[in-house]
Amino acid sequence: MKAKIRVSLSSPREAEAVSKALQPDDAEAPSYLKVQTIFKGRCVESNIVCEGKLETLISTVDDILGSIVMVKKTLSAARMSMKR
């Protein structure tokens, strides 16, 4: 099974930060799960190949989306902190 997640962000810099934050999880995936995350311009793309159960694929997609939300919130908080 395969899945692709593509998210457009506000800037290439933000896309790079999100991509770099996701990459450690890519490397630590079990052998039946391959995840590759890259950024192109303002987009972050995660390609997932799962040789396991459908539930594993769904859980992986959910984890990636949750991580993207967390990174965006962290970047937003950092920006607000710098404005003070």
GROMACS .gro file of C-alpha atoms in nm:
model
   84
    1MET     CA    1   0.000   0.000   0.000
    2LYS     CA    2   0.116   0.350  -0.073
    3ALA     CA    3   0.014   0.696   0.036
    4LYS     CA    4   0.136   1.045  -0.041
    5ILE     CA    5   0.081   1.349   0.178
    6ARG     CA    6   0.146   1.689   0.022
    7VAL     CA    7   0.103   2.003   0.230
    8SER     CA    8   0.149   2.362   0.109
    9LEU     CA    9   0.296   2.597   0.367
   10SER     CA   10   0.339   2.974   0.384
   11SER     CA   11   0.704   2.983   0.277
   12PRO     CA   12   0.991   2.763   0.157
   13ARG     CA   13   1.161   2.823   0.491
   14GLU     CA   14   0.861   2.689   0.681
   15ALA     CA   15   0.844   2.389   0.444
   16GLU     CA   16   1.210   2.315   0.507
   17ALA     CA   17   1.158   2.331   0.886
   18VAL     CA   18   0.861   2.094   0.870
   19SER     CA   19   1.051   1.854   0.644
   20LYS     CA   20   1.355   1.848   0.871
   21ALA     CA   21   1.136   1.790   1.176
   22LEU     CA   22   0.977   1.484   1.011
   23GLN     CA   23   1.296   1.325   0.879
   24PRO     CA   24   1.412   1.159   1.206
   25ASP     CA   25   1.084   0.964   1.211
   26ASP     CA   26   1.150   0.853   0.852
   27ALA     CA   27   1.479   0.693   0.953
   28GLU     CA   28   1.335   0.517   1.258
   29ALA     CA   29   1.047   0.344   1.076
   30PRO     CA   30   1.023  -0.035   1.104
   31SER     CA   31   1.137  -0.249   0.809
   32TYR     CA   32   0.782  -0.299   0.675
   33LEU     CA   33   0.725   0.077   0.660
   34LYS     CA   34   0.919   0.320   0.444
   35VAL     CA   35   0.864   0.694   0.474
   36GLN     CA   36   1.048   0.960   0.278
   37THR     CA   37   0.981   1.328   0.339
   38ILE     CA   38   1.111   1.606   0.115
   39PHE     CA   39   1.030   1.969   0.054
   40LYS     CA   40   0.997   2.149  -0.277
   41GLY     CA   41   0.945   2.522  -0.256
   42ARG     CA   42   0.652   2.578  -0.021
   43CYS     CA   43   0.538   2.212  -0.027
   44VAL     CA   44   0.628   1.922   0.200
   45GLU     CA   45   0.571   1.577   0.059
   46SER     CA   46   0.579   1.249   0.249
   47ASN     CA   47   0.574   0.927   0.050
   48ILE     CA   48   0.473   0.620   0.248
   49VAL     CA   49   0.504   0.254   0.149
   50CYS     CA   50   0.353   0.007   0.393
   51GLU     CA   51   0.389  -0.367   0.363
   52GLY     CA   52   0.188  -0.418   0.681
   53LYS     CA   53  -0.176  -0.370   0.777
   54LEU     CA   54  -0.402  -0.091   0.654
   55GLU     CA   55  -0.429   0.027   1.014
   56THR     CA   56  -0.052   0.082   1.017
   57LEU     CA   57  -0.073   0.300   0.708
   58ILE     CA   58  -0.360   0.501   0.851
   59SER     CA   59  -0.178   0.545   1.182
   60THR     CA   60   0.137   0.660   1.001
   61VAL     CA   61  -0.056   0.918   0.798
   62ASP     CA   62  -0.223   1.041   1.119
   63ASP     CA   63   0.115   1.068   1.296
   64ILE     CA   64   0.267   1.266   1.008
   65LEU     CA   65  -0.027   1.507   0.991
   66GLY     CA   66  -0.017   1.553   1.369
   67SER     CA   67   0.356   1.625   1.354
   68ILE     CA   68   0.303   1.883   1.081
   69VAL     CA   69   0.041   2.059   1.294
   70MET     CA   70   0.276   2.056   1.595
   71VAL     CA   71   0.567   2.201   1.397
   72LYS     CA   72   0.344   2.476   1.255
   73LYS     CA   73   0.224   2.565   1.606
   74THR     CA   74   0.581   2.570   1.736
   75LEU     CA   75   0.698   2.795   1.451
   76SER     CA   76   0.403   3.027   1.509
   77ALA     CA   77   0.479   3.049   1.883
   78ALA     CA   78   0.845   3.119   1.808
   79ARG     CA   79   0.749   3.399   1.568
   80MET     CA   80   0.517   3.553   1.828
   81SER     CA   81   0.788   3.532   2.091
   82MET     CA   82   1.037   3.709   1.864
   83LYS     CA   83   0.791   3.997   1.805
   84ARG     CA   84   0.782   4.080   2.176
   0.00000   0.00000   0.00000
